XYZ file of C-alpha atoms in Angstrom:
546
model
C 21.596 -23.215 10.010
C 20.503 -26.734 11.565
C 18.261 -28.927 9.223
C 15.343 -28.547 11.773
C 15.590 -24.898 11.733
C 15.802 -24.704 8.316
C 12.786 -26.672 7.664
C 10.949 -24.610 10.246
C 12.221 -21.551 8.202
C 10.529 -22.877 5.089
C 7.279 -23.694 6.419
C 6.816 -20.430 8.368
C 7.468 -18.436 5.495
C 5.076 -20.494 3.198
C 2.410 -20.174 5.792
C 2.910 -16.399 5.876
C 2.531 -16.333 2.225
C -0.869 -17.846 2.541
C -1.840 -15.521 5.345
C -0.864 -12.502 3.126
C -2.784 -13.907 0.410
C -6.049 -14.279 2.555
C -5.549 -10.677 4.209
C -5.565 -9.012 0.774
C -8.467 -10.988 -0.264
C -10.330 -9.856 2.965
C -9.261 -6.011 2.105
C -10.717 -6.325 -1.422
C -13.846 -8.193 -0.456
C -14.733 -6.098 2.317
C -14.536 -2.876 0.502
C -17.119 -4.493 -2.115
C -19.303 -5.594 0.641
C -19.377 -2.448 2.685
C -19.279 -0.281 -0.485
C -22.901 -1.826 -1.399
C -24.021 -0.826 2.229
C -22.357 2.371 2.789
C -22.091 3.632 -0.853
C -18.896 4.404 -2.766
C -18.285 7.842 -1.783
C -15.014 9.217 -0.875
C -15.782 9.391 3.018
C -17.229 5.645 2.819
C -14.098 4.525 1.099
C -12.087 6.277 3.737
C -14.218 4.615 6.366
C -13.279 1.200 5.053
C -9.865 2.005 4.934
C -9.664 3.354 8.623
C -11.317 0.325 9.887
C -8.857 -2.117 7.994
C -5.747 -0.198 8.682
C -6.753 1.355 11.942
C -7.629 -2.340 13.295
C -4.380 -3.465 12.290
C -2.705 -0.800 13.962
C -4.614 -1.733 17.254
C -3.740 -5.392 16.806
C 0.039 -4.776 16.107
C 0.030 -2.342 19.194
C -1.725 -5.159 21.486
C 0.782 -7.525 20.129
C 3.827 -5.287 21.085
C 2.770 -5.190 24.514
C 2.165 -8.754 25.042
C 4.387 -10.884 22.769
C 7.267 -10.677 25.200
C 5.260 -12.115 28.068
C 3.996 -15.147 25.978
C 5.935 -18.245 26.218
C 4.585 -19.214 22.707
C 4.182 -16.429 20.282
C 3.765 -18.894 17.435
C 0.869 -20.734 19.189
C -0.743 -17.387 19.841
C -0.331 -16.718 16.068
C -2.015 -19.975 15.155
C -5.027 -19.292 17.519
C -5.284 -15.800 15.999
C -5.353 -17.194 12.614
C -8.012 -19.921 13.649
C -10.333 -17.092 14.822
C -9.752 -14.914 11.675
C -10.543 -18.068 9.604
C -13.661 -18.779 11.445
C -14.938 -15.052 11.197
C -14.230 -15.317 7.544
C -16.372 -18.301 7.069
C -19.447 -16.720 8.783
C -18.814 -13.175 7.289
C -21.211 -13.348 4.528
C -24.155 -14.690 6.629
C -23.273 -12.062 9.347
C -23.410 -9.372 6.887
C -26.529 -10.486 5.362
C -28.102 -10.783 8.529
C -26.927 -7.185 10.038
C -27.850 -5.348 6.814
C -31.085 -7.266 6.329
C -31.979 -6.014 9.971
C -31.070 -2.531 9.239
C -32.883 -2.264 5.923
C -36.141 -3.754 7.179
C -36.447 -2.463 10.845
C -33.744 0.329 11.800
C -33.169 2.456 8.775
C -36.793 3.095 7.882
C -37.308 5.011 11.101
C -34.138 6.948 10.868
C -33.150 9.972 8.573
C -30.143 11.954 7.604
C -27.254 11.825 9.988
C -28.806 9.055 12.011
C -28.964 6.754 9.156
C -25.335 7.383 8.309
C -24.232 6.741 11.917
C -26.002 3.692 12.192
C -24.332 2.288 8.768
C -21.048 3.210 9.935
C -21.559 1.495 13.440
C -22.874 -1.850 11.750
C -19.628 -1.500 9.175
C -17.386 -1.372 12.147
C -18.893 -4.075 14.225
C -18.703 -6.305 10.980
C -15.116 -5.875 10.054
C -13.109 -4.277 13.065
C -12.609 -7.622 15.241
C -11.157 -9.238 12.364
C -8.722 -6.293 11.542
C -7.529 -6.296 14.867
C -6.564 -10.029 14.809
C -5.008 -9.379 11.263
C -2.767 -6.626 12.669
C -1.424 -8.830 15.457
C -0.237 -11.546 13.029
C 3.151 -10.014 11.793
C 4.179 -9.206 15.227
C 3.392 -12.457 16.750
C 4.929 -14.504 13.751
C 7.994 -12.188 13.891
C 8.535 -12.587 17.726
C 8.006 -16.551 17.556
C 10.262 -16.888 14.281
C 13.004 -14.758 15.641
C 13.338 -16.987 18.768
C 14.261 -19.794 16.553
C 17.163 -17.560 15.042
C 18.040 -14.846 17.546
C 21.357 -14.024 15.712
C 19.323 -13.293 12.381
C 16.970 -10.728 13.300
C 17.182 -8.674 10.065
C 16.918 -12.068 7.876
C 13.556 -12.945 9.795
C 11.982 -9.603 9.571
C 12.888 -9.089 5.835
C 11.882 -12.681 5.010
C 8.644 -12.500 6.602
C 7.908 -9.127 5.406
C 8.643 -10.306 1.849
C 6.401 -13.633 2.227
C 3.553 -11.729 3.651
C 3.578 -9.061 0.805
C 4.162 -11.269 -2.242
C 1.437 -13.377 -0.923
C -0.826 -10.145 -0.862
C 0.237 -9.079 -4.326
C -0.914 -12.610 -5.568
C -4.045 -12.422 -3.608
C -5.021 -9.017 -5.428
C -4.619 -10.744 -8.913
C -6.267 -14.065 -7.648
C -9.427 -12.419 -6.022
C -10.146 -10.343 -9.131
C -9.264 -12.679 -11.988
C -9.965 -16.005 -10.484
C -11.977 -16.031 -7.391
C -14.528 -13.499 -7.622
C -15.704 -14.563 -11.164
C -15.752 -18.237 -10.083
C -17.270 -18.051 -6.529
C -18.637 -14.501 -6.287
C -18.335 -12.631 -2.945
C -19.523 -15.224 -0.612
C -17.330 -17.958 -2.076
C -14.206 -15.664 -2.240
C -14.428 -14.789 1.541
C -14.844 -18.270 2.451
C -11.797 -19.168 0.357
C -9.745 -16.570 2.544
C -11.503 -18.194 5.715
C -10.201 -21.496 4.764
C -6.742 -20.512 4.078
C -6.469 -18.987 7.359
C -7.704 -22.310 8.987
C -4.957 -23.950 7.028
C -2.293 -21.724 8.230
C -3.433 -22.223 11.997
C -3.235 -26.140 11.570
C 0.265 -26.050 10.084
C 1.543 -23.622 12.608
C -0.106 -25.587 15.656
C 1.547 -28.744 14.085
C 4.946 -27.084 13.880
C 4.824 -25.675 17.423
C 3.915 -29.204 18.789
C 6.953 -30.817 17.131
C 9.501 -32.288 19.237
C 12.220 -29.767 18.662
C 9.932 -27.020 20.137
C 10.439 -23.347 20.046
C 13.265 -21.901 22.152
C 12.375 -19.599 25.098
C 12.692 -15.928 24.792
C 16.362 -14.626 25.290
C 17.228 -11.490 26.944
C 16.915 -8.493 24.480
C 20.560 -7.710 23.635
C 22.551 -6.281 20.992
C 24.143 -8.876 18.726
C 27.800 -9.238 19.431
C 29.027 -8.584 16.050
C 27.153 -5.256 15.748
C 28.255 -3.008 18.531
C 25.785 -0.044 19.799
C 26.467 3.257 18.405
C 24.859 6.419 19.319
C 21.560 6.361 17.673
C 18.373 8.343 17.198
C 15.856 8.138 20.074
C 13.089 5.548 19.950
C 10.408 8.011 19.699
C 12.060 9.541 16.525
C 12.315 6.144 14.855
C 8.662 5.369 15.355
C 7.705 8.997 13.967
C 9.850 8.183 10.872
C 7.873 4.757 10.631
C 4.651 6.718 10.734
C 5.855 9.418 8.228
C 7.123 6.881 5.736
C 4.011 4.860 6.003
C 2.042 8.215 5.167
C 4.390 8.921 2.085
C 4.080 5.437 0.662
C 0.413 5.555 0.788
C 0.330 8.954 -0.671
C 2.454 7.339 -3.540
C -0.043 4.507 -4.110
C -3.230 6.871 -3.908
C -1.659 9.337 -6.301
C -0.290 6.604 -8.735
C -3.487 4.726 -8.851
C -5.275 8.047 -9.838
C -2.476 9.052 -12.531
C -2.575 5.537 -13.995
C -6.269 5.495 -14.055
C -6.244 8.261 -16.530
C -4.013 6.252 -18.796
C -5.342 2.644 -18.533
C -8.818 3.168 -17.541
C -10.735 2.764 -14.168
C -11.878 -0.844 -14.372
C -11.730 -3.306 -11.168
C -8.934 -5.006 -13.396
C -6.754 -2.179 -13.754
C -6.927 -1.169 -10.128
C -5.967 -4.555 -8.921
C -2.893 -4.665 -11.459
C -1.926 -1.250 -9.824
C -2.075 -2.604 -6.311
C -0.574 -5.905 -7.277
C 2.402 -3.755 -8.912
C 2.920 -1.652 -5.563
C 2.684 -4.489 -3.105
C 5.079 -6.643 -5.423
C 7.791 -3.886 -5.375
C 7.405 -3.701 -1.348
C 7.971 -7.452 -1.419
C 11.101 -7.551 -3.480
C 12.427 -4.738 -1.234
C 12.172 -7.127 1.683
C 13.569 -9.773 -0.324
C 16.688 -7.956 -1.270
C 17.363 -6.904 2.345
C 16.719 -10.415 3.600
C 20.477 -11.736 3.344
C 21.810 -8.416 3.876
C 20.393 -6.768 6.908
C 22.336 -8.736 9.459
C 25.606 -7.649 7.835
C 24.664 -3.761 8.138
C 26.565 -2.128 11.006
C 24.270 0.744 11.124
C 20.341 0.036 9.842
C 19.168 3.524 10.532
C 22.114 4.924 8.165
C 20.890 2.393 5.519
C 17.400 3.683 6.116
C 18.426 7.103 5.505
C 19.749 6.013 1.978
C 16.614 3.941 1.339
C 14.392 7.146 2.112
C 16.326 9.411 0.022
C 16.248 6.939 -2.875
C 12.669 6.217 -2.440
C 11.843 9.967 -2.969
C 14.048 10.084 -5.824
C 12.373 7.172 -7.422
C 9.084 8.766 -6.800
C 10.131 11.916 -8.599
C 11.258 9.806 -11.460
C 8.042 8.139 -11.797
C 6.658 11.282 -13.143
C 8.912 11.034 -16.005
C 8.004 7.589 -16.733
C 4.266 8.569 -16.238
C 4.642 11.289 -18.859
C 5.418 8.550 -21.471
C 2.574 6.148 -20.703
C -0.043 7.692 -22.709
C 2.151 7.370 -25.769
C 2.619 3.751 -24.761
C -1.051 3.098 -24.279
C -1.834 5.107 -27.733
C 0.496 2.634 -29.479
C -1.284 -0.395 -27.764
C -4.562 0.728 -28.682
C -3.431 0.936 -32.330
C -1.725 -2.397 -32.608
C -3.930 -4.678 -30.461
C -7.199 -6.192 -32.000
C -10.066 -5.473 -29.735
C -11.039 -8.942 -28.874
C -10.758 -11.405 -25.650
C -7.278 -12.280 -26.690
C -6.535 -8.678 -27.268
C -7.695 -7.591 -23.837
C -5.536 -10.278 -22.311
C -2.546 -8.704 -24.095
C -3.565 -5.182 -22.984
C -4.023 -6.536 -19.348
C -0.319 -7.764 -19.662
C 0.853 -4.481 -20.989
C -0.853 -2.578 -18.256
C 0.911 -4.435 -15.580
C 4.128 -3.471 -17.280
C 3.269 -0.069 -17.254
C 2.200 -0.084 -13.828
C 5.318 -1.797 -12.663
C 7.462 0.788 -14.537
C 5.758 3.712 -12.644
C 5.382 2.002 -9.176
C 8.077 -0.711 -8.750
C 11.157 1.350 -8.080
C 9.846 3.657 -5.194
C 7.772 0.643 -3.724
C 10.808 -1.496 -3.620
C 12.693 0.868 -1.407
C 9.572 1.328 0.619
C 9.617 -2.406 1.232
C 13.038 -1.841 3.164
C 11.962 0.691 5.553
C 9.818 -1.181 8.174
C 12.447 -4.176 8.450
C 15.304 -1.580 8.909
C 13.770 0.629 11.268
C 12.576 -2.558 13.433
C 16.129 -3.909 13.236
C 17.694 -0.800 14.447
C 15.297 -0.628 17.566
C 16.026 -4.283 18.313
C 19.581 -3.432 18.289
C 19.146 -0.745 20.661
C 17.767 -3.205 23.212
C 14.087 -2.501 22.828
C 13.175 -6.229 22.579
C 10.345 -7.911 20.897
C 7.851 -4.998 21.467
C 9.529 -2.978 18.971
C 8.214 -5.182 16.145
C 4.544 -4.381 16.972
C 5.499 -0.694 17.768
C 7.111 -0.024 14.375
C 4.279 -1.974 12.535
C 1.493 -0.004 14.329
C 3.025 3.499 13.927
C 3.775 2.530 10.097
C 0.062 1.497 9.769
C -1.182 4.454 11.310
C 0.724 6.637 8.920
C -0.905 4.731 6.139
C -4.126 5.831 7.362
C -2.834 9.382 7.629
C -1.182 9.267 3.996
C -4.465 8.066 2.501
C -6.779 10.549 4.336
C -4.139 13.370 3.245
C -3.976 12.283 -0.305
C -7.557 11.801 -0.986
C -9.011 14.865 1.177
C -6.116 17.460 1.089
C -3.303 16.901 -1.596
C -4.849 15.874 -4.642
C -7.901 18.353 -4.292
C -5.744 21.252 -3.277
C -2.294 20.568 -5.067
C -3.164 18.239 -7.752
C -1.623 15.022 -8.805
C 1.988 16.172 -9.731
C 2.310 18.451 -6.369
C 0.697 15.549 -4.187
C 3.479 13.242 -5.388
C 6.176 15.887 -4.940
C 5.171 16.756 -1.406
C 5.573 13.104 -0.320
C 8.783 12.603 -1.998
C 10.128 15.839 -0.515
C 8.925 14.364 2.879
C 10.929 11.046 2.234
C 13.994 12.867 1.022
C 13.827 15.083 4.270
C 13.597 12.043 6.525
C 16.485 10.423 4.645
C 18.592 13.508 5.333
C 17.827 13.611 8.906
C 18.740 9.874 9.460
C 22.038 10.453 7.414
C 23.250 13.649 9.156
C 25.545 12.854 11.871
C 23.917 13.043 15.350
C 25.266 15.192 17.981
C 26.198 13.371 21.089
C 28.556 14.001 24.084
C 29.353 10.060 24.287
C 32.290 8.616 22.718
C 31.394 8.255 19.059
C 32.814 7.556 15.726
C 36.206 8.643 14.865
C 36.402 12.182 13.171
C 37.107 10.572 9.841
C 33.916 8.645 9.987
C 32.015 11.620 11.090
C 33.475 13.658 8.189
C 32.350 10.702 5.801
C 28.918 10.700 7.113
C 28.482 14.529 6.775
C 29.745 14.274 3.116
C 27.507 11.564 2.349
C 24.707 13.495 3.731
C 25.495 16.573 1.465
C 25.626 14.208 -1.584
C 22.081 13.002 -0.534
C 20.959 16.556 -0.317
C 22.479 17.485 -3.600
C 20.777 14.567 -5.242
C 17.429 15.660 -3.474
C 17.559 19.128 -4.650
C 18.363 18.139 -8.228
C 15.490 15.550 -8.378
C 12.896 18.268 -7.076
C 14.049 20.886 -9.354
C 14.073 18.554 -12.408
C 10.603 17.429 -11.622
C 9.240 20.987 -11.222
C 10.871 22.182 -14.440
C 10.959 19.416 -16.800
C 7.521 17.467 -16.206
C 4.161 18.864 -17.045
C 0.898 16.971 -16.378
C -0.795 18.594 -19.537
C -4.728 18.607 -18.906
C -5.027 17.947 -22.638
C -3.172 14.688 -22.310
C -4.652 13.632 -19.072
C -8.010 14.028 -20.350
C -7.482 12.151 -23.933
C -9.282 8.877 -22.792
C -6.355 7.359 -24.409
C -7.403 3.897 -23.162
C -10.800 4.098 -25.407
C -9.775 5.706 -28.569
C -6.024 5.613 -28.751
C -5.248 9.137 -29.012
C -2.667 10.361 -26.589
C -3.757 13.983 -26.494
C -6.770 15.811 -27.330
C -6.677 17.758 -30.724
C -4.700 21.134 -30.411
C -8.002 23.108 -31.261
C -9.568 21.751 -27.799
C -9.911 24.430 -24.994
C -9.739 23.123 -21.568
C -12.501 25.229 -19.630
C -12.126 23.273 -16.279
C -9.757 20.736 -14.857
C -9.530 19.550 -11.161
C -8.275 16.560 -9.434
C -10.889 15.644 -6.772
C -11.126 13.150 -3.924
C -12.508 10.322 -6.222
C -11.878 11.460 -9.755
C -10.160 13.934 -12.052
C -12.775 15.841 -13.671
C -12.261 18.100 -16.968
C -14.620 20.228 -19.030
C -13.270 21.094 -22.614
C -14.429 22.425 -25.820
C -13.743 20.883 -29.149
C -14.723 21.173 -32.777
C -16.437 17.943 -34.150
C -17.211 19.190 -37.652
C -20.680 20.748 -37.069
C -19.241 23.212 -34.935
C -18.103 23.400 -31.224
C -19.085 20.861 -28.487
C -18.541 21.021 -24.904
C -17.905 17.837 -23.122
C -17.600 16.820 -19.444
C -15.116 13.922 -18.883
C -14.549 11.701 -15.587
C -10.966 10.163 -15.540
C -10.758 11.103 -19.186
C -13.957 9.278 -20.089
C -16.383 11.487 -21.559
C -19.800 11.009 -19.648
C -21.821 13.906 -21.546
C -21.474 16.517 -24.340
C -23.555 19.136 -25.884
C -23.523 21.745 -28.718
C -22.472 25.420 -27.491
C -25.230 26.845 -29.919
C -28.867 25.784 -30.457
C -28.427 26.507 -34.215
C -26.008 23.337 -34.248
C -27.136 19.888 -34.786
C -27.364 18.176 -31.223
C -24.533 15.958 -30.445
C -25.046 12.306 -29.935
C -24.786 12.514 -25.993
C -27.842 15.027 -25.917
C -30.628 12.576 -26.620
C -29.761 10.595 -23.507
C -28.883 13.440 -21.113
């Protein structure tokens, strides 16, 4: 790699780290801003997510249609970052002005559905433009960067995916532990805006260097990777959508699962989010120097899908031990400020143990699918197309997890369904495609079929093991181990009601506290109220405040 290109490579990756950092800060801050205005119901949270991810999908699709015609995608990227930064700087004032107008003049004259619609329209106007611009950043950066290294498409895609994701993981932690406590919501969103302006300035200076950026080369298959009969473009895009959906089903389900063991604080949530995104980032990093040597990215993607499903199933076994680990921590850690810091670190380790393996494989899917389409001659538009479909899949996954899978099937089977889908996608990719065109030698086809059969066997074994050997015991899940240190309710406790809902897991159980049976209701394991069963008993401590 020439020194000029190497320096450009380093600068672009570093700026995209900052872009990912700012993007995650926006997501976190917008959720809190709009939560104040919309409320924190499952539907309001879903709307915030749809605006963020849906806007990104629109932006990525727009970029997929325009990047090839752009003479300088990096310059367009710098302009997009500039506008995002300016909108970030004025967001707090715009939010206060819009919501103040709504509270003082518009909402008092509306009732019921009309007030809800107005809130949702204002929320859309406030964040959707920025979300669309955020969605355009990855395709534009990838297209511009790839023109400097046309023979290293896999390295470019995986490197950018890693840098953007690791920046997002750092942003999740920094926004919660550093920026919000020090600067509050207005200061934090302005820091993100300032970072976007810095990124825009750096990329603009890079584009104006004498070396310049090469003009787009005609789409072609790299010479050392001859084209093989492959899956249709629409099929690959559908796989991008489905694997995006399963990845976010995992994330939402894991967050709920770990909340039962670690607690539902904002710190716990951001630790889980950072662990998930970090897994995705390191999956891209592992792929960076290997992708361009892969003869068949779709076949590798097939194995990645199978392994991701198996890792998700394995996370159930790890999670089953998490309550014992947290119980041990609560017994040995002194309850102080220093003790809370140690508990936070231990919570991060537990989150990584549960989430990281499957997230690691998830971080490889988008670069591999994009690289496969590039090698089929789809050109730069494939970058935005795969990104857009993957983002739409994320929306589908969250809505399915929150509103369908968890309420109807519970945590274990929601995770199981997503894992089965991933394994099924992998097997479809691994199974030799039928084609009348000249294809691989019979020996190669036989080896491909044998590999698919091995993958199928592993998938069936993983599903059966998780069905037969893992049980999510309600007495364990409702133990509130993060408060008292007990990894299970007492054996005499009777579980009267247990259900995983859209926003929380609720249980009602009856236990003997010495003076007689007491019936308690718990949200994510934490008892919110309790009362004695008989009027003859001494009232419980909760009854005076109920």
